[in-house]
Amino acid sequence: MKKLLALLLIVLLTVVACNTSEEPTDSDTPSDTDTEQPTDEEPEDDTDREPDDDLEDEGGYQAVSYETVFPVVTHVFDENDEMMFIHMETSPEALEPNDALMMSLQMSDQTTSEAFSQLQTVEIEGSVATLHFDGPQPFVSLASAEHMILDQMFNQIGAFYNIDTFNFIVDDEAGVEYGQVGFIEDFPVEALDVTGIVQVTDDSLLENVTPPAYRPIREMVPLQLDTFEETLNKTRSFEAPEGYSSIFNGVELLAVEESGNKVAVTVTAEADEAVFIEALAIIATEFDYATLVIVNETTMTKTDVTLY
């Protein structure tokens, strides 16, 4: 009987122990605050970009770097007239002034003997340019027309590069046989009137010229203009004769600002045409500016042109 009671006691204790097993506590259940909740923060905008490198800091103009330009002179003859045309050649790289002047002279060479193919180096010191030629004498057999063309070329190229005197050295010896003039050591550059330019549009005059090409107004009207802005205004108002056109066709001049050796011209135009850019470069070069900036309010561009 005692054994039976002991057995019943063990069974009872086992049942009680099962019914009183530990219940989960609040600390064991996940809290609402522990679960990740959506926030009101906006995701970072992936569309934010750095400002376009081609835009300047002020005004939102797109900066345009035009190729380096240097002037070339060509003489043209028709039945009734002898004319000097100017055009700008471009270089993808910046040039030293010595190299630019050498290229201007070589590309302007109209001598039958191609005399400037013998030009080896050019040295500019202040307003003096020394031209070093290999022999034989490059100008000894100039015809009268060639002599006249060469004189005018030296005068115009000299004006562009602010050269007062060309010195000549042939085979390391000073001086040159200069056509009918005979032996000279230097060529003094004659000052030319500044009168602006017009674009040449007569195709018959452009057969041996690289367009766009321009003719100085001084060859049509005797006039001397003293400032860059005055020259632009005269060029704008000048009535171009048949076979030529104004460089300001379709362009309105708004402002001209000069600062040291830099000049900025503000215009409105439907396009940044090379015809207008290179025409302004020719005029600005005659006033010894180093940089021309053309601000186009229509296309919102600023075009920088390096000059010599």
PDB file of C-alpha atoms in Angstrom:
ATOM      1  CA  MET A   1       0.000   0.000   0.000  1.00  0.00           C
ATOM      2  CA  LYS A   2       2.840   2.366   0.808  1.00  0.00           C
ATOM      3  CA  LYS A   3       4.409   1.594  -2.551  1.00  0.00           C
ATOM      4  CA  LEU A   4       1.136   2.463  -4.301  1.00  0.00           C
ATOM      5  CA  LEU A   5       0.888   5.823  -2.528  1.00  0.00           C
ATOM      6  CA  ALA A   6       4.490   6.635  -3.382  1.00  0.00           C
ATOM      7  CA  LEU A   7       3.840   5.884  -7.058  1.00  0.00           C
ATOM      8  CA  LEU A   8       0.768   8.139  -7.136  1.00  0.00           C
ATOM      9  CA  LEU A   9       2.772  10.963  -5.549  1.00  0.00           C
ATOM     10  CA  ILE A  10       5.450  10.776  -8.274  1.00  0.00           C
ATOM     11  CA  VAL A  11       2.823  10.878 -11.054  1.00  0.00           C
ATOM     12  CA  LEU A  12       1.146  13.900  -9.452  1.00  0.00           C
ATOM     13  CA  LEU A  13       4.406  15.822  -9.171  1.00  0.00           C
ATOM     14  CA  THR A  14       5.214  15.111 -12.846  1.00  0.00           C
ATOM     15  CA  VAL A  15       1.854  16.461 -14.022  1.00  0.00           C
ATOM     16  CA  VAL A  16       2.234  19.651 -11.966  1.00  0.00           C
ATOM     17  CA  ALA A  17       5.735  20.224 -13.310  1.00  0.00           C
ATOM     18  CA  CYS A  18       4.509  20.015 -16.938  1.00  0.00           C
ATOM     19  CA  ASN A  19       1.659  22.454 -16.347  1.00  0.00           C
ATOM     20  CA  THR A  20       3.909  25.047 -14.688  1.00  0.00           C
ATOM     21  CA  SER A  21       6.612  25.151 -17.446  1.00  0.00           C
ATOM     22  CA  GLU A  22       8.016  28.710 -18.029  1.00  0.00           C
ATOM     23  CA  GLU A  23       5.785  31.001 -20.179  1.00  0.00           C
ATOM     24  CA  PRO A  24       7.439  33.412 -22.619  1.00  0.00           C
ATOM     25  CA  THR A  25       7.966  36.860 -21.186  1.00  0.00           C
ATOM     26  CA  ASP A  26       7.459  40.232 -22.789  1.00  0.00           C
ATOM     27  CA  SER A  27      11.190  40.627 -23.089  1.00  0.00           C
ATOM     28  CA  ASP A  28      11.347  37.498 -25.255  1.00  0.00           C
ATOM     29  CA  THR A  29       8.869  38.773 -27.884  1.00  0.00           C
ATOM     30  CA  PRO A  30      10.010  41.258 -30.498  1.00  0.00           C
ATOM     31  CA  SER A  31       9.006  44.837 -29.727  1.00  0.00           C
ATOM     32  CA  ASP A  32       7.289  47.013 -32.288  1.00  0.00           C
ATOM     33  CA  THR A  33      10.044  49.534 -31.755  1.00  0.00           C
ATOM     34  CA  ASP A  34      12.688  46.919 -32.533  1.00  0.00           C
ATOM     35  CA  THR A  35      11.404  46.247 -36.048  1.00  0.00           C
ATOM     36  CA  GLU A  36      12.616  48.515 -38.912  1.00  0.00           C
ATOM     37  CA  GLN A  37      10.041  51.159 -39.666  1.00  0.00           C
ATOM     38  CA  PRO A  38       9.781  53.154 -42.909  1.00  0.00           C
ATOM     39  CA  THR A  39      11.075  56.739 -42.619  1.00  0.00           C
ATOM     40  CA  ASP A  40      10.011  59.981 -44.223  1.00  0.00           C
ATOM     41  CA  GLU A  41      13.573  60.718 -45.506  1.00  0.00           C
ATOM     42  CA  GLU A  42      13.835  61.068 -49.267  1.00  0.00           C
ATOM     43  CA  PRO A  43      16.448  58.884 -50.992  1.00  0.00           C
ATOM     44  CA  GLU A  44      19.530  60.697 -52.267  1.00  0.00           C
ATOM     45  CA  ASP A  45      18.934  62.171 -55.713  1.00  0.00           C
ATOM     46  CA  ASP A  46      21.112  60.349 -58.208  1.00  0.00           C
ATOM     47  CA  THR A  47      20.493  63.013 -60.807  1.00  0.00           C
ATOM     48  CA  ASP A  48      22.692  65.618 -59.074  1.00  0.00           C
ATOM     49  CA  ARG A  49      25.735  66.246 -61.272  1.00  0.00           C
ATOM     50  CA  GLU A  50      28.756  68.428 -61.231  1.00  0.00           C
ATOM     51  CA  PRO A  51      28.415  71.577 -63.347  1.00  0.00           C
ATOM     52  CA  ASP A  52      29.339  71.085 -66.986  1.00  0.00           C
ATOM     53  CA  ASP A  53      33.044  71.721 -67.437  1.00  0.00           C
ATOM     54  CA  ASP A  54      32.260  73.612 -70.643  1.00  0.00           C
ATOM     55  CA  LEU A  55      30.226  76.236 -68.816  1.00  0.00           C
ATOM     56  CA  GLU A  56      31.800  79.251 -67.206  1.00  0.00           C
ATOM     57  CA  ASP A  57      31.017  80.195 -63.631  1.00  0.00           C
ATOM     58  CA  GLU A  58      29.118  83.351 -64.540  1.00  0.00           C
ATOM     59  CA  GLY A  59      26.241  83.797 -66.928  1.00  0.00           C
ATOM     60  CA  GLY A  60      25.942  80.206 -68.111  1.00  0.00           C
ATOM     61  CA  TYR A  61      27.894  80.777 -71.345  1.00  0.00           C
ATOM     62  CA  GLN A  62      29.404  77.761 -73.046  1.00  0.00           C
ATOM     63  CA  ALA A  63      33.136  78.263 -73.458  1.00  0.00           C
ATOM     64  CA  VAL A  64      34.460  77.556 -76.947  1.00  0.00           C
ATOM     65  CA  SER A  65      38.182  77.364 -77.705  1.00  0.00           C
ATOM     66  CA  TYR A  66      38.836  78.296 -81.314  1.00  0.00           C
ATOM     67  CA  GLU A  67      41.928  76.972 -83.038  1.00  0.00           C
ATOM     68  CA  THR A  68      44.998  79.211 -83.046  1.00  0.00           C
ATOM     69  CA  VAL A  69      44.951  81.512 -86.070  1.00  0.00           C
ATOM     70  CA  PHE A  70      47.705  83.268 -88.008  1.00  0.00           C
ATOM     71  CA  PRO A  71      47.352  85.626 -90.999  1.00  0.00           C
ATOM     72  CA  VAL A  72      48.236  84.901 -94.620  1.00  0.00           C
ATOM     73  CA  VAL A  73      48.378  87.507 -97.395  1.00  0.00           C
ATOM     74  CA  THR A  74      47.618  86.831-101.077  1.00  0.00           C
ATOM     75  CA  HIS A  75      47.780  89.265-103.987  1.00  0.00           C
ATOM     76  CA  VAL A  76      45.180  88.878-106.711  1.00  0.00           C
ATOM     77  CA  PHE A  77      45.038  90.545-110.116  1.00  0.00           C
ATOM     78  CA  ASP A  78      42.046  91.024-112.364  1.00  0.00           C
ATOM     79  CA  GLU A  79      41.668  93.013-115.569  1.00  0.00           C
ATOM     80  CA  ASN A  80      41.437  96.377-113.865  1.00  0.00           C
ATOM     81  CA  ASP A  81      42.813  96.042-110.368  1.00  0.00           C
ATOM     82  CA  GLU A  82      45.484  94.641-108.088  1.00  0.00           C
ATOM     83  CA  MET A  83      44.198  93.555-104.694  1.00  0.00           C
ATOM     84  CA  MET A  84      45.573  92.218-101.439  1.00  0.00           C
ATOM     85  CA  PHE A  85      43.445  89.598 -99.727  1.00  0.00           C
ATOM     86  CA  ILE A  86      43.884  88.296 -96.189  1.00  0.00           C
ATOM     87  CA  HIS A  87      42.756  85.021 -94.695  1.00  0.00           C
ATOM     88  CA  MET A  88      43.405  83.210 -91.449  1.00  0.00           C
ATOM     89  CA  GLU A  89      45.091  79.817 -91.316  1.00  0.00           C
ATOM     90  CA  THR A  90      44.404  77.679 -88.246  1.00  0.00           C
ATOM     91  CA  SER A  91      46.680  75.518 -86.128  1.00  0.00           C
ATOM     92  CA  PRO A  92      45.402  72.842 -83.719  1.00  0.00           C
ATOM     93  CA  GLU A  93      48.274  73.734 -81.380  1.00  0.00           C
ATOM     94  CA  ALA A  94      49.459  77.015 -79.979  1.00  0.00           C
ATOM     95  CA  LEU A  95      52.460  78.454 -81.821  1.00  0.00           C
ATOM     96  CA  GLU A  96      55.400  80.474 -80.611  1.00  0.00           C
ATOM     97  CA  PRO A  97      55.400  83.951 -82.217  1.00  0.00           C
ATOM     98  CA  ASN A  98      58.592  83.092 -84.138  1.00  0.00           C
ATOM     99  CA  ASP A  99      56.958  80.008 -85.632  1.00  0.00           C
ATOM    100  CA  ALA A 100      53.700  81.803 -86.403  1.00  0.00           C
ATOM    101  CA  LEU A 101      55.526  84.609 -88.246  1.00  0.00           C
ATOM    102  CA  MET A 102      57.594  82.077 -90.192  1.00  0.00           C
ATOM    103  CA  MET A 103      54.446  80.221 -91.285  1.00  0.00           C
ATOM    104  CA  SER A 104      52.746  83.501 -92.262  1.00  0.00           C
ATOM    105  CA  LEU A 105      55.697  84.459 -94.477  1.00  0.00           C
ATOM    106  CA  GLN A 106      56.039  81.032 -96.079  1.00  0.00           C
ATOM    107  CA  MET A 107      52.327  80.684 -96.816  1.00  0.00           C
ATOM    108  CA  SER A 108      52.196  84.237 -98.207  1.00  0.00           C
ATOM    109  CA  ASP A 109      55.110  83.587-100.589  1.00  0.00           C
ATOM    110  CA  GLN A 110      54.137  84.303-104.213  1.00  0.00           C
ATOM    111  CA  THR A 111      57.633  84.464-105.709  1.00  0.00           C
ATOM    112  CA  THR A 112      58.179  82.219-108.720  1.00  0.00           C
ATOM    113  CA  SER A 113      61.337  80.832-107.106  1.00  0.00           C
ATOM    114  CA  GLU A 114      59.502  80.010-103.839  1.00  0.00           C
ATOM    115  CA  ALA A 115      62.111  82.086-102.045  1.00  0.00           C
ATOM    116  CA  PHE A 116      60.720  81.475 -98.548  1.00  0.00           C
ATOM    117  CA  SER A 117      61.327  77.735 -98.840  1.00  0.00           C
ATOM    118  CA  GLN A 118      64.914  78.736 -97.989  1.00  0.00           C
ATOM    119  CA  LEU A 119      63.773  80.433 -94.760  1.00  0.00           C
ATOM    120  CA  GLN A 120      65.129  78.349 -91.886  1.00  0.00           C
ATOM    121  CA  THR A 121      64.425  80.310 -88.707  1.00  0.00           C
ATOM    122  CA  VAL A 122      62.825  83.538 -87.516  1.00  0.00           C
ATOM    123  CA  GLU A 123      63.848  85.474 -84.415  1.00  0.00           C
ATOM    124  CA  ILE A 124      61.656  88.240 -82.996  1.00  0.00           C
ATOM    125  CA  GLU A 125      63.208  90.709 -80.562  1.00  0.00           C
ATOM    126  CA  GLY A 126      60.875  93.532 -79.699  1.00  0.00           C
ATOM    127  CA  SER A 127      59.752  95.062 -82.989  1.00  0.00           C
ATOM    128  CA  VAL A 128      62.603  93.566 -85.045  1.00  0.00           C
ATOM    129  CA  ALA A 129      62.338  90.222 -86.859  1.00  0.00           C
ATOM    130  CA  THR A 130      65.501  88.577 -88.184  1.00  0.00           C
ATOM    131  CA  LEU A 131      65.009  86.142 -91.058  1.00  0.00           C
ATOM    132  CA  HIS A 132      67.667  83.447 -91.509  1.00  0.00           C
ATOM    133  CA  PHE A 133      67.871  82.001 -95.039  1.00  0.00           C
ATOM    134  CA  ASP A 134      69.957  79.261 -96.549  1.00  0.00           C
ATOM    135  CA  GLY A 135      71.731  80.246 -99.763  1.00  0.00           C
ATOM    136  CA  PRO A 136      71.688  80.969-102.582  1.00  0.00           C
ATOM    137  CA  GLN A 137      70.332  84.508-102.440  1.00  0.00           C
ATOM    138  CA  PRO A 138      66.517  84.155-102.236  1.00  0.00           C
ATOM    139  CA  PHE A 139      65.415  87.449-103.838  1.00  0.00           C
ATOM    140  CA  VAL A 140      68.115  88.146-106.404  1.00  0.00           C
ATOM    141  CA  SER A 141      65.931  87.538-109.492  1.00  0.00           C
ATOM    142  CA  LEU A 142      62.672  89.269-108.555  1.00  0.00           C
ATOM    143  CA  ALA A 143      60.493  90.548-111.391  1.00  0.00           C
ATOM    144  CA  SER A 144      59.029  94.018-110.945  1.00  0.00           C
ATOM    145  CA  ALA A 145      55.570  92.674-110.034  1.00  0.00           C
ATOM    146  CA  GLU A 146      57.095  90.231-107.554  1.00  0.00           C
ATOM    147  CA  HIS A 147      59.063  93.075-106.009  1.00  0.00           C
ATOM    148  CA  MET A 148      55.891  95.107-105.469  1.00  0.00           C
ATOM    149  CA  ILE A 149      54.019  92.099-104.036  1.00  0.00           C
ATOM    150  CA  LEU A 150      56.886  91.300-101.665  1.00  0.00           C
ATOM    151  CA  ASP A 151      57.043  94.899-100.397  1.00  0.00           C
ATOM    152  CA  GLN A 152      53.322  94.909 -99.640  1.00  0.00           C
ATOM    153  CA  MET A 153      53.487  91.473 -98.035  1.00  0.00           C
ATOM    154  CA  PHE A 154      56.280  92.560 -95.659  1.00  0.00           C
ATOM    155  CA  ASN A 155      54.314  95.714 -94.787  1.00  0.00           C
ATOM    156  CA  GLN A 156      51.059  93.856 -94.053  1.00  0.00           C
ATOM    157  CA  ILE A 157      52.608  90.882 -92.229  1.00  0.00           C
ATOM    158  CA  GLY A 158      54.793  93.317 -90.280  1.00  0.00           C
ATOM    159  CA  ALA A 159      51.696  95.260 -89.215  1.00  0.00           C
ATOM    160  CA  PHE A 160      50.026  92.071 -87.994  1.00  0.00           C
ATOM    161  CA  TYR A 161      53.021  91.035 -85.869  1.00  0.00           C
ATOM    162  CA  ASN A 162      53.922  94.565 -84.734  1.00  0.00           C
ATOM    163  CA  ILE A 163      57.237  94.381 -86.606  1.00  0.00           C
ATOM    164  CA  ASP A 164      58.969  97.643 -87.564  1.00  0.00           C
ATOM    165  CA  THR A 165      62.014  96.111 -89.267  1.00  0.00           C
ATOM    166  CA  PHE A 166      62.892  92.848 -91.003  1.00  0.00           C
ATOM    167  CA  ASN A 167      66.586  91.943 -90.905  1.00  0.00           C
ATOM    168  CA  PHE A 168      68.005  89.446 -93.404  1.00  0.00           C
ATOM    169  CA  ILE A 169      70.776  86.885 -92.938  1.00  0.00           C
ATOM    170  CA  VAL A 170      71.822  84.515 -95.740  1.00  0.00           C
ATOM    171  CA  ASP A 171      74.244  81.701 -94.936  1.00  0.00           C
ATOM    172  CA  ASP A 172      75.145  83.472 -91.674  1.00  0.00           C
ATOM    173  CA  GLU A 173      76.030  86.686 -93.532  1.00  0.00           C
ATOM    174  CA  ALA A 174      74.041  89.868 -92.895  1.00  0.00           C
ATOM    175  CA  GLY A 175      72.112  91.304 -95.825  1.00  0.00           C
ATOM    176  CA  VAL A 176      70.320  90.118 -98.949  1.00  0.00           C
ATOM    177  CA  GLU A 177      70.212  90.943-102.656  1.00  0.00           C
ATOM    178  CA  TYR A 178      66.721  92.423-102.895  1.00  0.00           C
ATOM    179  CA  GLY A 179      65.728  92.376-106.561  1.00  0.00           C
ATOM    180  CA  GLN A 180      66.187  95.622-108.457  1.00  0.00           C
ATOM    181  CA  VAL A 181      66.971  97.523-105.249  1.00  0.00           C
ATOM    182  CA  GLY A 182      70.224  95.648-104.811  1.00  0.00           C
ATOM    183  CA  PHE A 183      71.901  94.739-101.526  1.00  0.00           C
ATOM    184  CA  ILE A 184      70.061  95.610 -98.290  1.00  0.00           C
ATOM    185  CA  GLU A 185      70.550  94.511 -94.698  1.00  0.00           C
ATOM    186  CA  ASP A 186      67.030  95.307 -93.519  1.00  0.00           C
ATOM    187  CA  PHE A 187      63.550  96.226 -94.682  1.00  0.00           C
ATOM    188  CA  PRO A 188      61.777  99.078 -92.783  1.00  0.00           C
ATOM    189  CA  VAL A 189      58.058  98.307 -92.519  1.00  0.00           C
ATOM    190  CA  GLU A 190      55.760 101.015 -93.841  1.00  0.00           C
ATOM    191  CA  ALA A 191      52.834 101.839 -91.565  1.00  0.00           C
ATOM    192  CA  LEU A 192      49.465 100.920 -93.067  1.00  0.00           C
ATOM    193  CA  ASP A 193      46.152 102.663 -92.484  1.00  0.00           C
ATOM    194  CA  VAL A 194      43.677 100.633 -90.445  1.00  0.00           C
ATOM    195  CA  THR A 195      40.238 100.738 -92.058  1.00  0.00           C
ATOM    196  CA  GLY A 196      38.519  97.415 -91.385  1.00  0.00           C
ATOM    197  CA  ILE A 197      37.758  94.689 -93.942  1.00  0.00           C
ATOM    198  CA  VAL A 198      35.026  93.206 -96.120  1.00  0.00           C
ATOM    199  CA  GLN A 199      34.529  89.572 -97.097  1.00  0.00           C
ATOM    200  CA  VAL A 200      35.347  88.548-100.659  1.00  0.00           C
ATOM    201  CA  THR A 201      32.355  86.769-102.235  1.00  0.00           C
ATOM    202  CA  ASP A 202      33.224  86.915-105.946  1.00  0.00           C
ATOM    203  CA  ASP A 203      34.217  83.333-106.797  1.00  0.00           C
ATOM    204  CA  SER A 204      36.313  84.476-109.744  1.00  0.00           C
ATOM    205  CA  LEU A 205      38.603  86.300-107.301  1.00  0.00           C
ATOM    206  CA  LEU A 206      38.941  83.299-104.992  1.00  0.00           C
ATOM    207  CA  GLU A 207      40.469  80.821-107.434  1.00  0.00           C
ATOM    208  CA  ASN A 208      43.879  80.879-105.735  1.00  0.00           C
ATOM    209  CA  VAL A 209      42.777  81.999-102.278  1.00  0.00           C
ATOM    210  CA  THR A 210      41.619  80.011 -99.262  1.00  0.00           C
ATOM    211  CA  PRO A 211      38.147  81.225 -98.215  1.00  0.00           C
ATOM    212  CA  PRO A 212      36.898  82.937 -96.215  1.00  0.00           C
ATOM    213  CA  ALA A 213      39.079  85.764 -97.497  1.00  0.00           C
ATOM    214  CA  TYR A 214      38.895  89.476 -96.809  1.00  0.00           C
ATOM    215  CA  ARG A 215      40.017  92.732 -98.393  1.00  0.00           C
ATOM    216  CA  PRO A 216      41.050  95.837 -96.447  1.00  0.00           C
ATOM    217  CA  ILE A 217      38.622  98.723 -96.841  1.00  0.00           C
ATOM    218  CA  ARG A 218      41.624 101.063 -97.170  1.00  0.00           C
ATOM    219  CA  GLU A 219      42.057  99.754-100.723  1.00  0.00           C
ATOM    220  CA  MET A 220      38.601 101.174-101.518  1.00  0.00           C
ATOM    221  CA  VAL A 221      38.355 104.223 -99.241  1.00  0.00           C
ATOM    222  CA  PRO A 222      41.252 106.360 -97.932  1.00  0.00           C
ATOM    223  CA  LEU A 223      40.656 106.352 -94.201  1.00  0.00           C
ATOM    224  CA  GLN A 224      42.595 105.926 -90.959  1.00  0.00           C
ATOM    225  CA  LEU A 225      40.824 104.614 -87.847  1.00  0.00           C
ATOM    226  CA  ASP A 226      42.518 104.860 -84.468  1.00  0.00           C
ATOM    227  CA  THR A 227      40.664 102.427 -82.202  1.00  0.00           C
ATOM    228  CA  PHE A 228      39.389  98.884 -82.445  1.00  0.00           C
ATOM    229  CA  GLU A 229      35.801  99.867 -81.644  1.00  0.00           C
ATOM    230  CA  GLU A 230      35.891 102.694 -84.185  1.00  0.00           C
ATOM    231  CA  THR A 231      37.127 100.225 -86.790  1.00  0.00           C
ATOM    232  CA  LEU A 232      34.308  97.796 -86.028  1.00  0.00           C
ATOM    233  CA  ASN A 233      31.720 100.541 -86.338  1.00  0.00           C
ATOM    234  CA  LYS A 234      33.161 101.714 -89.660  1.00  0.00           C
ATOM    235  CA  THR A 235      33.268  98.133 -90.928  1.00  0.00           C
ATOM    236  CA  ARG A 236      29.640  97.647 -89.899  1.00  0.00           C
ATOM    237  CA  SER A 237      28.437 100.824 -91.638  1.00  0.00           C
ATOM    238  CA  PHE A 238      30.572 100.479 -94.784  1.00  0.00           C
ATOM    239  CA  GLU A 239      28.561  99.597 -97.881  1.00  0.00           C
ATOM    240  CA  ALA A 240      30.437  96.761 -99.536  1.00  0.00           C
ATOM    241  CA  PRO A 241      30.716  96.977-103.343  1.00  0.00           C
ATOM    242  CA  GLU A 242      29.688  94.223-105.726  1.00  0.00           C
ATOM    243  CA  GLY A 243      31.694  91.056-105.203  1.00  0.00           C
ATOM    244  CA  TYR A 244      32.075  91.683-101.463  1.00  0.00           C
ATOM    245  CA  SER A 245      29.867  91.535 -98.376  1.00  0.00           C
ATOM    246  CA  SER A 246      29.874  92.981 -94.898  1.00  0.00           C
ATOM    247  CA  ILE A 247      31.247  90.761 -92.156  1.00  0.00           C
ATOM    248  CA  PHE A 248      28.347  91.996 -90.006  1.00  0.00           C
ATOM    249  CA  ASN A 249      25.622  90.422 -92.149  1.00  0.00           C
ATOM    250  CA  GLY A 250      23.217  88.806 -89.669  1.00  0.00           C
ATOM    251  CA  VAL A 251      25.242  90.108 -86.719  1.00  0.00           C
ATOM    252  CA  GLU A 252      24.349  92.895 -84.284  1.00  0.00           C
ATOM    253  CA  LEU A 253      27.200  94.520 -82.379  1.00  0.00           C
ATOM    254  CA  LEU A 254      26.264  95.128 -78.722  1.00  0.00           C
ATOM    255  CA  ALA A 255      29.454  96.022 -76.876  1.00  0.00           C
ATOM    256  CA  VAL A 256      33.259  96.156 -77.031  1.00  0.00           C
ATOM    257  CA  GLU A 257      35.372  95.855 -73.877  1.00  0.00           C
ATOM    258  CA  GLU A 258      39.152  96.195 -73.858  1.00  0.00           C
ATOM    259  CA  SER A 259      41.413  95.079 -71.014  1.00  0.00           C
ATOM    260  CA  GLY A 260      45.154  95.158 -71.568  1.00  0.00           C
ATOM    261  CA  ASN A 261      46.018  92.871 -74.490  1.00  0.00           C
ATOM    262  CA  LYS A 262      42.571  91.251 -74.473  1.00  0.00           C
ATOM    263  CA  VAL A 263      39.408  92.471 -76.187  1.00  0.00           C
ATOM    264  CA  ALA A 264      35.858  91.124 -75.828  1.00  0.00           C
ATOM    265  CA  VAL A 265      33.158  91.713 -78.431  1.00  0.00           C
ATOM    266  CA  THR A 266      29.513  91.037 -77.530  1.00  0.00           C
ATOM    267  CA  VAL A 267      27.112  90.324 -80.386  1.00  0.00           C
ATOM    268  CA  THR A 268      23.869  88.618 -81.274  1.00  0.00           C
ATOM    269  CA  ALA A 269      24.041  86.141 -84.150  1.00  0.00           C
ATOM    270  CA  GLU A 270      22.212  82.961 -85.060  1.00  0.00           C
ATOM    271  CA  ALA A 271      25.450  80.969 -85.308  1.00  0.00           C
ATOM    272  CA  ASP A 272      29.131  81.283 -84.425  1.00  0.00           C
ATOM    273  CA  GLU A 273      30.294  81.452 -88.024  1.00  0.00           C
ATOM    274  CA  ALA A 274      33.989  81.122 -88.866  1.00  0.00           C
ATOM    275  CA  VAL A 275      33.520  83.973 -91.374  1.00  0.00           C
ATOM    276  CA  PHE A 276      32.762  86.444 -88.593  1.00  0.00           C
ATOM    277  CA  ILE A 277      35.192  85.020 -86.023  1.00  0.00           C
ATOM    278  CA  GLU A 278      38.170  85.110 -88.382  1.00  0.00           C
ATOM    279  CA  ALA A 279      37.241  88.567 -89.672  1.00  0.00           C
ATOM    280  CA  LEU A 280      37.272  89.952 -86.128  1.00  0.00           C
ATOM    281  CA  ALA A 281      40.575  88.150 -85.520  1.00  0.00           C
ATOM    282  CA  ILE A 282      42.146  89.950 -88.501  1.00  0.00           C
ATOM    283  CA  ILE A 283      41.000  93.346 -87.232  1.00  0.00           C
ATOM    284  CA  ALA A 284      42.026  92.628 -83.626  1.00  0.00           C
ATOM    285  CA  THR A 285      45.480  91.431 -84.732  1.00  0.00           C
ATOM    286  CA  GLU A 286      46.166  94.832 -86.299  1.00  0.00           C
ATOM    287  CA  PHE A 287      45.653  96.406 -82.863  1.00  0.00           C
ATOM    288  CA  ASP A 288      48.162  94.024 -81.232  1.00  0.00           C
ATOM    289  CA  TYR A 289      45.703  92.169 -79.006  1.00  0.00           C
ATOM    290  CA  ALA A 290      46.812  88.723 -77.825  1.00  0.00           C
ATOM    291  CA  THR A 291      43.323  87.347 -77.153  1.00  0.00           C
ATOM    292  CA  LEU A 292      39.936  87.937 -78.758  1.00  0.00           C
ATOM    293  CA  VAL A 293      36.747  86.862 -76.959  1.00  0.00           C
ATOM    294  CA  ILE A 294      33.480  86.810 -78.904  1.00  0.00           C
ATOM    295  CA  VAL A 295      30.388  86.673 -76.666  1.00  0.00           C
ATOM    296  CA  ASN A 296      27.270  85.617 -78.554  1.00  0.00           C
ATOM    297  CA  GLU A 297      24.103  86.435 -76.627  1.00  0.00           C
ATOM    298  CA  THR A 298      21.986  84.352 -79.016  1.00  0.00           C
ATOM    299  CA  THR A 299      23.898  81.066 -78.828  1.00  0.00           C
ATOM    300  CA  MET A 300      25.138  81.768 -75.259  1.00  0.00           C
ATOM    301  CA  THR A 301      28.743  81.047 -76.204  1.00  0.00           C
ATOM    302  CA  LYS A 302      32.095  82.641 -75.421  1.00  0.00           C
ATOM    303  CA  THR A 303      34.674  81.949 -78.111  1.00  0.00           C
ATOM    304  CA  ASP A 304      38.342  82.514 -77.231  1.00  0.00           C
ATOM    305  CA  VAL A 305      40.775  83.119 -80.099  1.00  0.00           C
ATOM    306  CA  THR A 306      44.554  83.322 -79.592  1.00  0.00           C
ATOM    307  CA  LEU A 307      46.170  85.999 -81.768  1.00  0.00           C
ATOM    308  CA  TYR A 308      49.698  86.970 -82.789  1.00  0.00           C
TER     309      TYR A 308
END
